Coordinates of C-alpha atoms and ligand atoms in Angstrom, one line a residue:
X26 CA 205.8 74.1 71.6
X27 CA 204.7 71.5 68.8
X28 CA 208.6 71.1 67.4
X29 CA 209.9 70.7 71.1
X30 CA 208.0 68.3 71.6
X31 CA 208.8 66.3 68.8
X32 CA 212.2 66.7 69.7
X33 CA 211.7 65.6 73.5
X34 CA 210.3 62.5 71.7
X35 CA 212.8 61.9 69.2
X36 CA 216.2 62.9 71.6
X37 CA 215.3 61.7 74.8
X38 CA 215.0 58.1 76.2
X39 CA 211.6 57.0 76.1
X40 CA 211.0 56.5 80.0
X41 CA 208.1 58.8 80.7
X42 CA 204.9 59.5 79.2
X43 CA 204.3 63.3 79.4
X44 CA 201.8 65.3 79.0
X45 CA 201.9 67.6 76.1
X46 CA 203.3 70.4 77.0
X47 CA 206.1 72.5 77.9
X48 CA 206.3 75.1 80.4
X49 CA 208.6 78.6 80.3
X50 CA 207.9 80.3 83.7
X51 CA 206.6 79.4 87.3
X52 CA 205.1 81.3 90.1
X53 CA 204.2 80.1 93.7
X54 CA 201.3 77.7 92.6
X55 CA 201.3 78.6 88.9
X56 CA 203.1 77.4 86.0
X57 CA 203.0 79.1 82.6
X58 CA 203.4 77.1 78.8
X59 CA 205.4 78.2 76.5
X60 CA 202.0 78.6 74.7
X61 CA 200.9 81.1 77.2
X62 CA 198.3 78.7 79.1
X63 CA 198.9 78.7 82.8
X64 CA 198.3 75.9 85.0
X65 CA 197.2 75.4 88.4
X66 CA 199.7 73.2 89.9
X67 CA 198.8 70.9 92.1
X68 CA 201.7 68.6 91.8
X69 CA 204.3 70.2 92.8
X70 CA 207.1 68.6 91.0
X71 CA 205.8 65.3 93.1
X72 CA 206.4 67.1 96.4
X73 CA 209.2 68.7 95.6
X74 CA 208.1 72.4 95.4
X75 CA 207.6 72.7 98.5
X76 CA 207.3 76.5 98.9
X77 CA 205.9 76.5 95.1
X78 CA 208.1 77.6 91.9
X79 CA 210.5 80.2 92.5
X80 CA 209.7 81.5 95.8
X81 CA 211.9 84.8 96.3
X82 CA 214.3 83.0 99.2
X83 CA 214.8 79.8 97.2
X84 CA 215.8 82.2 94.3
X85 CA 217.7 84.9 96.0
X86 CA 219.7 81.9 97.9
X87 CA 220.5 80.5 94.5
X88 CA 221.9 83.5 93.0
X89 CA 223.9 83.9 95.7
X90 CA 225.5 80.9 96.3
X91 CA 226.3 80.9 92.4
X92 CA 228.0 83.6 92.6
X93 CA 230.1 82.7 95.6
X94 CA 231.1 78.7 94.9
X95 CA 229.0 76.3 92.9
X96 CA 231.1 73.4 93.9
X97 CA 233.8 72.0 95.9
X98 CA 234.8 68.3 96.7
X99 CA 233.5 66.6 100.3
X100 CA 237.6 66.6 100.1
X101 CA 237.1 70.0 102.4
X102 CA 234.3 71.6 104.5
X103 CA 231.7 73.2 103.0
X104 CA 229.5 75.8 104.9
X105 CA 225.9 75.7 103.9
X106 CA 226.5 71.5 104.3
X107 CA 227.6 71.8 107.8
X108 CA 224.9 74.7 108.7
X109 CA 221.8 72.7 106.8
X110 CA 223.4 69.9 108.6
X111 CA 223.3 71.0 112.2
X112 CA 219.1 72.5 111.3
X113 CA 218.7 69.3 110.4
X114 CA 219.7 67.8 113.3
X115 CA 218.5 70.4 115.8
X116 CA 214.7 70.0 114.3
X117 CA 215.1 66.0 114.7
X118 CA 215.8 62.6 116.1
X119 CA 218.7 62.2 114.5
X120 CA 222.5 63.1 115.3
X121 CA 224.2 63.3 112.2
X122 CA 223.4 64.0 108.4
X123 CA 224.8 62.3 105.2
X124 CA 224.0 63.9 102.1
X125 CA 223.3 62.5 98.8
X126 CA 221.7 63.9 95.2
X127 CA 218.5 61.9 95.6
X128 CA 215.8 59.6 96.9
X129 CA 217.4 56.4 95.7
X130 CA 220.4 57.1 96.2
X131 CA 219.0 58.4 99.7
X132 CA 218.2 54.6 100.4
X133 CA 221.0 53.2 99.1
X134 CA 223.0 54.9 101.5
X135 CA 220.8 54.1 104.6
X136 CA 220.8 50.0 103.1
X137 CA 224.6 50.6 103.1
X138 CA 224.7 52.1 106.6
X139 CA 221.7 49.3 108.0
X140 CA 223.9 46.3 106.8
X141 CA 227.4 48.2 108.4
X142 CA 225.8 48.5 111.5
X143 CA 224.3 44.9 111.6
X144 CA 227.5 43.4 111.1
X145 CA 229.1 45.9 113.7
X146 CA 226.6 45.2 116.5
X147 CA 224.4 42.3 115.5
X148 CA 226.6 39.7 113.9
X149 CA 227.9 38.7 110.3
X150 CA 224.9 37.1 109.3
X151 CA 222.7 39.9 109.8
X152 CA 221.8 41.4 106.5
X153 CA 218.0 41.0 105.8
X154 CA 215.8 44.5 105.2
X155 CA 212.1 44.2 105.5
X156 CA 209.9 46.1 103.3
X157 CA 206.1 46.0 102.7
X158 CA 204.4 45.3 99.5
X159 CA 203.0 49.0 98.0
X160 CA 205.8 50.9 99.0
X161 CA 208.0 52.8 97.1
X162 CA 212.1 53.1 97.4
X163 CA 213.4 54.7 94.0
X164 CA 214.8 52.7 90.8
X165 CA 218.7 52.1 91.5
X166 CA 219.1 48.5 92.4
X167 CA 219.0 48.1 95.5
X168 CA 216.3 50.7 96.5
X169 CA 214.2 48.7 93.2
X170 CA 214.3 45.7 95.1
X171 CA 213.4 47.2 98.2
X172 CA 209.9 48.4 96.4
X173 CA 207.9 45.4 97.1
X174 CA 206.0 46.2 93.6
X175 CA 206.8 43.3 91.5
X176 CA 205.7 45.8 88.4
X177 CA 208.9 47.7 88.9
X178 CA 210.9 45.0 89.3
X179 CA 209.9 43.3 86.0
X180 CA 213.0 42.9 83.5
X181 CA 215.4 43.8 85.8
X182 CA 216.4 40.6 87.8
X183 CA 218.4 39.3 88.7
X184 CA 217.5 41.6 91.7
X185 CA 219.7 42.6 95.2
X186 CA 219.9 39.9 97.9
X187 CA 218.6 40.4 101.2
X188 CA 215.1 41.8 101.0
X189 CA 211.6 40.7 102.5
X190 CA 208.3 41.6 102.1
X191 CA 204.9 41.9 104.1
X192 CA 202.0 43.4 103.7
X193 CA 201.9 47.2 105.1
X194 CA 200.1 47.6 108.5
X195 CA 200.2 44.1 109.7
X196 CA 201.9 43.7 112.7
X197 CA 201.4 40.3 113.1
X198 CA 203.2 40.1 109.5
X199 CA 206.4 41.8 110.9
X200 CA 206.5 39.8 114.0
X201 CA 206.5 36.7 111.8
X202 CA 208.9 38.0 109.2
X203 CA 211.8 38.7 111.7
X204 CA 214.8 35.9 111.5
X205 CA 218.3 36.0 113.1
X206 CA 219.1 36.9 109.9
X207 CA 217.2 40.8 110.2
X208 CA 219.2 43.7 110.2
X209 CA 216.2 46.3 109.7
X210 CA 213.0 47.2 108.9
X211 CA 212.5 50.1 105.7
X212 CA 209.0 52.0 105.6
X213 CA 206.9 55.2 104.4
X214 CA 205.2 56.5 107.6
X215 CA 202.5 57.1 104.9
X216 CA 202.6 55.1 101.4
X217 CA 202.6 57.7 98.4
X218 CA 203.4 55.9 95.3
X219 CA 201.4 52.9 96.8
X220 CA 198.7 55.2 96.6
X221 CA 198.3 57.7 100.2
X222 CA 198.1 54.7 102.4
X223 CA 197.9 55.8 106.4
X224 CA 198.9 53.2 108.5
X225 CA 196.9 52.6 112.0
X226 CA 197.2 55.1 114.7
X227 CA 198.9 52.0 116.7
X228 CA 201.1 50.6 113.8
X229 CA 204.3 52.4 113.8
X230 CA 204.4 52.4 117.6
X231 CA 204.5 48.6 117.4
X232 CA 206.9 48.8 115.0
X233 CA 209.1 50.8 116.9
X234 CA 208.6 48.6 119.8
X235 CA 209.2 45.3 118.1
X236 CA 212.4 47.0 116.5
X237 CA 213.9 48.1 119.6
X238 CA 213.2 44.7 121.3
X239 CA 214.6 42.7 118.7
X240 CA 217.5 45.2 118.1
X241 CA 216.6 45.6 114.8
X242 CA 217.2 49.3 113.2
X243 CA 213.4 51.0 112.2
X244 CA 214.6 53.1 109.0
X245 CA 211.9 55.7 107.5
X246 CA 211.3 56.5 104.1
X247 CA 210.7 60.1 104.3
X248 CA 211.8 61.1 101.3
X249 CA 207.9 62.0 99.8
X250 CA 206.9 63.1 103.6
X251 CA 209.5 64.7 105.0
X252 CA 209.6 68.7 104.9
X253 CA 206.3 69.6 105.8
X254 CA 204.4 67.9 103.6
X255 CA 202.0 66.5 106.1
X256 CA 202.0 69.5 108.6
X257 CA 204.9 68.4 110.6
X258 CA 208.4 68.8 109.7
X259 CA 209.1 65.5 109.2
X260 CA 205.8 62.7 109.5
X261 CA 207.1 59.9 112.3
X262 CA 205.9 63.0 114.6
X263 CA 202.5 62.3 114.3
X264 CA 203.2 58.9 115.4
X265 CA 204.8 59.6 119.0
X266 CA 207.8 57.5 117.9
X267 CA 212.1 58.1 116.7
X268 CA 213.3 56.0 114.2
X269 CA 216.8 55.3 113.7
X270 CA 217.1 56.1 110.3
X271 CA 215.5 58.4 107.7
X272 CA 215.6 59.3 104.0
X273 CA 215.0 62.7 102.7
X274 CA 215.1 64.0 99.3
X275 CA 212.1 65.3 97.4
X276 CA 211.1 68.3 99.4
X277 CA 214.0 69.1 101.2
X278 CA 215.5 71.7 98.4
X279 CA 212.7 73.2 97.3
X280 CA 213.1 72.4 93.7
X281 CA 217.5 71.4 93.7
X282 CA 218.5 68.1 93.7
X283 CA 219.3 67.3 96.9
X284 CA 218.7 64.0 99.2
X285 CA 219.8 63.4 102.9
X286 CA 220.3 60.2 105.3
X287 CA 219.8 60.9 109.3
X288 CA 220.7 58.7 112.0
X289 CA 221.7 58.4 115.5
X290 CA 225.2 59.1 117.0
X291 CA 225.4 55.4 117.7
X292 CA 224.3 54.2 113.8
X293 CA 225.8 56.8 112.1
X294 CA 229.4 55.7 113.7
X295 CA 229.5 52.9 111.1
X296 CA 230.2 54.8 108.5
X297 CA 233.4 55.9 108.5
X298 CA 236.4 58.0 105.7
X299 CA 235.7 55.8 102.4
X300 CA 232.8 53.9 103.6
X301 CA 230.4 55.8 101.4
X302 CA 230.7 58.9 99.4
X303 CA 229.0 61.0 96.7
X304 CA 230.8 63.3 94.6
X305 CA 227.5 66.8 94.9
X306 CA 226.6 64.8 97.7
X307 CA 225.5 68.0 99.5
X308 CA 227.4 71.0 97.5
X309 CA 227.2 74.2 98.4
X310 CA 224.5 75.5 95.6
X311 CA 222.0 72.8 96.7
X312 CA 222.8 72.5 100.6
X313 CA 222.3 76.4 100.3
X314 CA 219.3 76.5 98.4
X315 CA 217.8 73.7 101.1
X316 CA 219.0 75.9 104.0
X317 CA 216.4 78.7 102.4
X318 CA 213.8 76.4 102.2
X319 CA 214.0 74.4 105.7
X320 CA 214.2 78.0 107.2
X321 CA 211.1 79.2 105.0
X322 CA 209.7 76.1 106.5
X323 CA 210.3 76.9 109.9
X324 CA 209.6 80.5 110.0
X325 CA 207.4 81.0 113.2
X326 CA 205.8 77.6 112.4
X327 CA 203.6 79.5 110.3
X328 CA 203.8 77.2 107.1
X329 CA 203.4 73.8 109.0
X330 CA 200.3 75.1 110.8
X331 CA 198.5 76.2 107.5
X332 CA 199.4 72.9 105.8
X333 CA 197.2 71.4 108.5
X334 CA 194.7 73.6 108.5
X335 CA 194.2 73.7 104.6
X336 CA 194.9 70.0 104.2
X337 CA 191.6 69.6 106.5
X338 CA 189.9 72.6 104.8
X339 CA 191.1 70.3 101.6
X340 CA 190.1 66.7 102.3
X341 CA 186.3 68.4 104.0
X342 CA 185.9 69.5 100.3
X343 CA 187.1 66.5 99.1
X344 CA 184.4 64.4 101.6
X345 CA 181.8 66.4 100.2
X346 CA 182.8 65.0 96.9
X347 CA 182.7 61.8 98.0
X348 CA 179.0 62.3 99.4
X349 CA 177.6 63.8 95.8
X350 CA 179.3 60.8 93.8
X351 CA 179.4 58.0 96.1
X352 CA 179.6 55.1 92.8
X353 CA 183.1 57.3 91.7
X354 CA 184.5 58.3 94.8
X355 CA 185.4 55.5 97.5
X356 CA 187.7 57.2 99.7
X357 CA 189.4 60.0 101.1
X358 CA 192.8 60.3 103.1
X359 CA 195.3 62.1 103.3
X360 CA 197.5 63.9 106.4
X361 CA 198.1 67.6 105.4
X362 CA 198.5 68.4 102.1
X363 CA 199.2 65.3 101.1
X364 CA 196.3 63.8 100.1
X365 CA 194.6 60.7 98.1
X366 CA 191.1 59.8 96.5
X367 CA 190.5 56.8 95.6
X368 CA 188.3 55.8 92.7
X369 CA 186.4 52.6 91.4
X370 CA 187.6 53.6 88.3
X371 CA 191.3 54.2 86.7
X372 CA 191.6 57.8 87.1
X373 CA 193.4 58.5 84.0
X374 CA 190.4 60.4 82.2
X375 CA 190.0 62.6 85.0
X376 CA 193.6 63.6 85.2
X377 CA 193.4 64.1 81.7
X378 CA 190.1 66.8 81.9
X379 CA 191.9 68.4 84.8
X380 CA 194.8 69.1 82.8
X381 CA 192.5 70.1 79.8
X382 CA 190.9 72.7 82.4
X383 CA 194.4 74.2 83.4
X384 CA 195.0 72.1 86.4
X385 CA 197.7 69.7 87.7
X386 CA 197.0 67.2 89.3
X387 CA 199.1 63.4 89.5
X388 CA 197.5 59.7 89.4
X389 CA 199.1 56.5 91.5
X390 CA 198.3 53.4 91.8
X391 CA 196.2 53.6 88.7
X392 CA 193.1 54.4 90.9
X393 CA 193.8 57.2 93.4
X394 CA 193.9 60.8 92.3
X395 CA 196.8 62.4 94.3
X396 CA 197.3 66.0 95.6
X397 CA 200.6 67.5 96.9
X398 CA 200.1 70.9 96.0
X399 CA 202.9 73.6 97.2
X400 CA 202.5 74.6 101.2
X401 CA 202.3 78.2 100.3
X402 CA 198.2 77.0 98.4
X403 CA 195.5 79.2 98.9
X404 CA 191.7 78.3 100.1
X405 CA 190.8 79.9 96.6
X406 CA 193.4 77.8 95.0
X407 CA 191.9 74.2 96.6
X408 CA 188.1 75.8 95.9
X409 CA 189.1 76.0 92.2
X410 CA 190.3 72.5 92.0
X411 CA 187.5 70.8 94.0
X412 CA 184.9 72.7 91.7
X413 CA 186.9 71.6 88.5
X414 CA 186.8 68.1 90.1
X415 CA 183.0 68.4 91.0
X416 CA 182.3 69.4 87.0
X417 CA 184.3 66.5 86.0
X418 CA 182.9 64.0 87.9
X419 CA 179.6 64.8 87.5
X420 CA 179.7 64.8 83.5
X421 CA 181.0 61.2 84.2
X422 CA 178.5 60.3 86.6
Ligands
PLP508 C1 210.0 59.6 95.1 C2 210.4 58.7 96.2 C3 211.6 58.0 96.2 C4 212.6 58.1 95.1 O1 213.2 59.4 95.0 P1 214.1 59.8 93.7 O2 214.6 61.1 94.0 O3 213.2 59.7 92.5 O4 215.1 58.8 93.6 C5 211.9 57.2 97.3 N1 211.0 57.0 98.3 C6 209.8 57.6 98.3 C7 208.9 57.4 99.5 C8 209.5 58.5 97.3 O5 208.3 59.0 97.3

């Protein structure tokens, strides 16, 4: 493991910093190192192991499918695209599907479609996107300027025209930010990166309403909480509202890169042949491999109602924490199993011990410890973690 390592360090661009290790194998929540020690993961690929590491139907569909037709150009139809497509749809707001490799790329295409549409039904001069500050869009270009996180922005100006920022959950900050120049308004139901922000119960309702009033397009990031992740299907369901547009990729192919853009009959119509195109945008080993998972996902509901019910069995735990080291922890959020804790403290060390102790678990925004373990977890599996964190912090405190 030592010598690959080296090599990972001396072959590949330095843009990570990894923990040291390699792994060989993974099973629903586990993952095994090449050294033999197995981890508890509670990670997930960032949300992207949805139904954990090789899950039989995400396997099975794979083999399959590469033994029938890897790829094919969006030249011709393509089966699993149309069928994922048309689940998709049926389990949504939205009309019709464009699919792409990745998050980025995800919101580059709804940017592309936003501006279209704008210029179609709102005016030449409509081109402005309004973000908020914390958020977190991907690292092409456009989707870099559209993270309102000047850290990620550093070194890489000049940056896209056609962006502006406000503070998250600030309505009076929207209403304010809107010019004749607004073609649409880009958000996370729920900040990850920015560190598990929820937004008021009220907030994207008055988005929603100040979008439609202003006939403005309300595109939603979805791409970290679509797919389950926090009990629903897709997360602008707990909020009683339809966007017009959203992102998907992380989740949506259990593990394949895969990303998606939805939208209504009415926005999607702007793009049209050799408006936008991706060359694996949605080929049939990944669209089939994402047709496993969303149907896993699905099955009888069963998988979206334990989310919720473990992500609350979960954060409980986590309060409890909170209560025994009230100078570490400050608070607790999260909305299934997506979950944040924030510290007073970087939380570097403890990610550090937790690995050390065989468990996975992710840090953002320097201070909240993040959980986004697979939706096929265990009550055993979160009772391990929570007493591993419980040891931690208390040798700290
Ligand atoms: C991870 C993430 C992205 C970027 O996805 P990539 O697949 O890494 O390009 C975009 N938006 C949100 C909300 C994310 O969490």
């Amino acid at each position: 493991m030592k010598r690959l390592i080296e090599e990972s360090q001396q072959y590949l661009m330095n843009t990570y910093s990894r923990f040291p290790v390699v792994f060989r194998k993974g099973r629903g929540c586990v993952l095994y190192a090449e050294d033999g020690k197995e981890y508890l993961d509670f990670v997930a690929g960032i949300a992207v192991n949805v139904l954990g590491h090789c899950h039989p139907r995400v396997v099975v569909a794979l083999q399959k499918q590469a033994q029938r037709l890897i790829h094919v150009s969006n030249l011709y139809h393509i089966e699993p695209q149309i069928r994922l497509a048309k689940l998709l749809v049926q389990n949504s707001f939205a009309d019709r599907v464009f699919f792409c490799n990745s998050g980025a790329e995800a919101n580059e295409a709804a940017i592309k479609l936003a501006r279209k549409y704008a210029k179609e039904h709102l005016g030449e001069n409509r081109y402005e996107i309004i973000t908020a500050y914390n958020s977190f869009h991907g690292r092409t270009l456009a989707a870099l300027t559209a993270t309102a996180q000047e850290k990620f922005h550093k070194g890489f100006e000049p940056l896209v025209p056609g962006f502006k920022y406000i503070p998250y959950n600030d309505i009076e900050a929207l209403e304010k930010a809107i010019t004749p120049k607004t073609c649409a308004v880009l958000l996370e139901p729920i900040q990850g990166e920015g560190g598990v922000r929820i937004p008021d119960k009220d907030y994207l309702k008055n988005v929603r309403e100040i979008c439609t009033s202003s006939g403005i397009l309300l595109i939603l990031d979805e791409v970290q909480t679509g797919m389950g992740r926090t009990g629903k299907l897709f997360a602008y369901e707990h909020f009683g509202i339809e966007p017009d547009i959203i992102t998907l990729a992380k989740g949506l192919g259990g593990g394949v890169p895969i990303g998606a853009v939805l939208a209504t009959e009415k926005v999607s119509a702007s793009f049209t042949p050799g408006t936008h195109a991706s060359t694996f945008g949605g080929n049939p080993l990944v669209t089939q491999t994402a047709l496993a998972t969303m149907e896993t996902i699905l099955e009888d509901n069963i998988l979206l109602n334990e989310c919720r019910r473990l992500g609350n069995y979960f954060i409980n735990k986590l309060n409890k924490l909170k209560e025994a080291f009230p100078d570490i922890v400050v608070d607790v959020r999260g909305m299934g199993l997506m979950i944040g804790v924030e510290l007073s403290r970087p939380c570097a060390q403890i990610v550090k011990a937790c690995f050390e102790r065989g468990i996975l678990i992710n840090c953002t925004a320097e201070n909240v410890l993040r959980f986004t373990p697979p939706l096929i977890v265990t009550e055993q599996e979160i009772d391990r973690v929570v007493e591993t964190l419980e040891d931690i912090l208390g040798r700290l405190s």
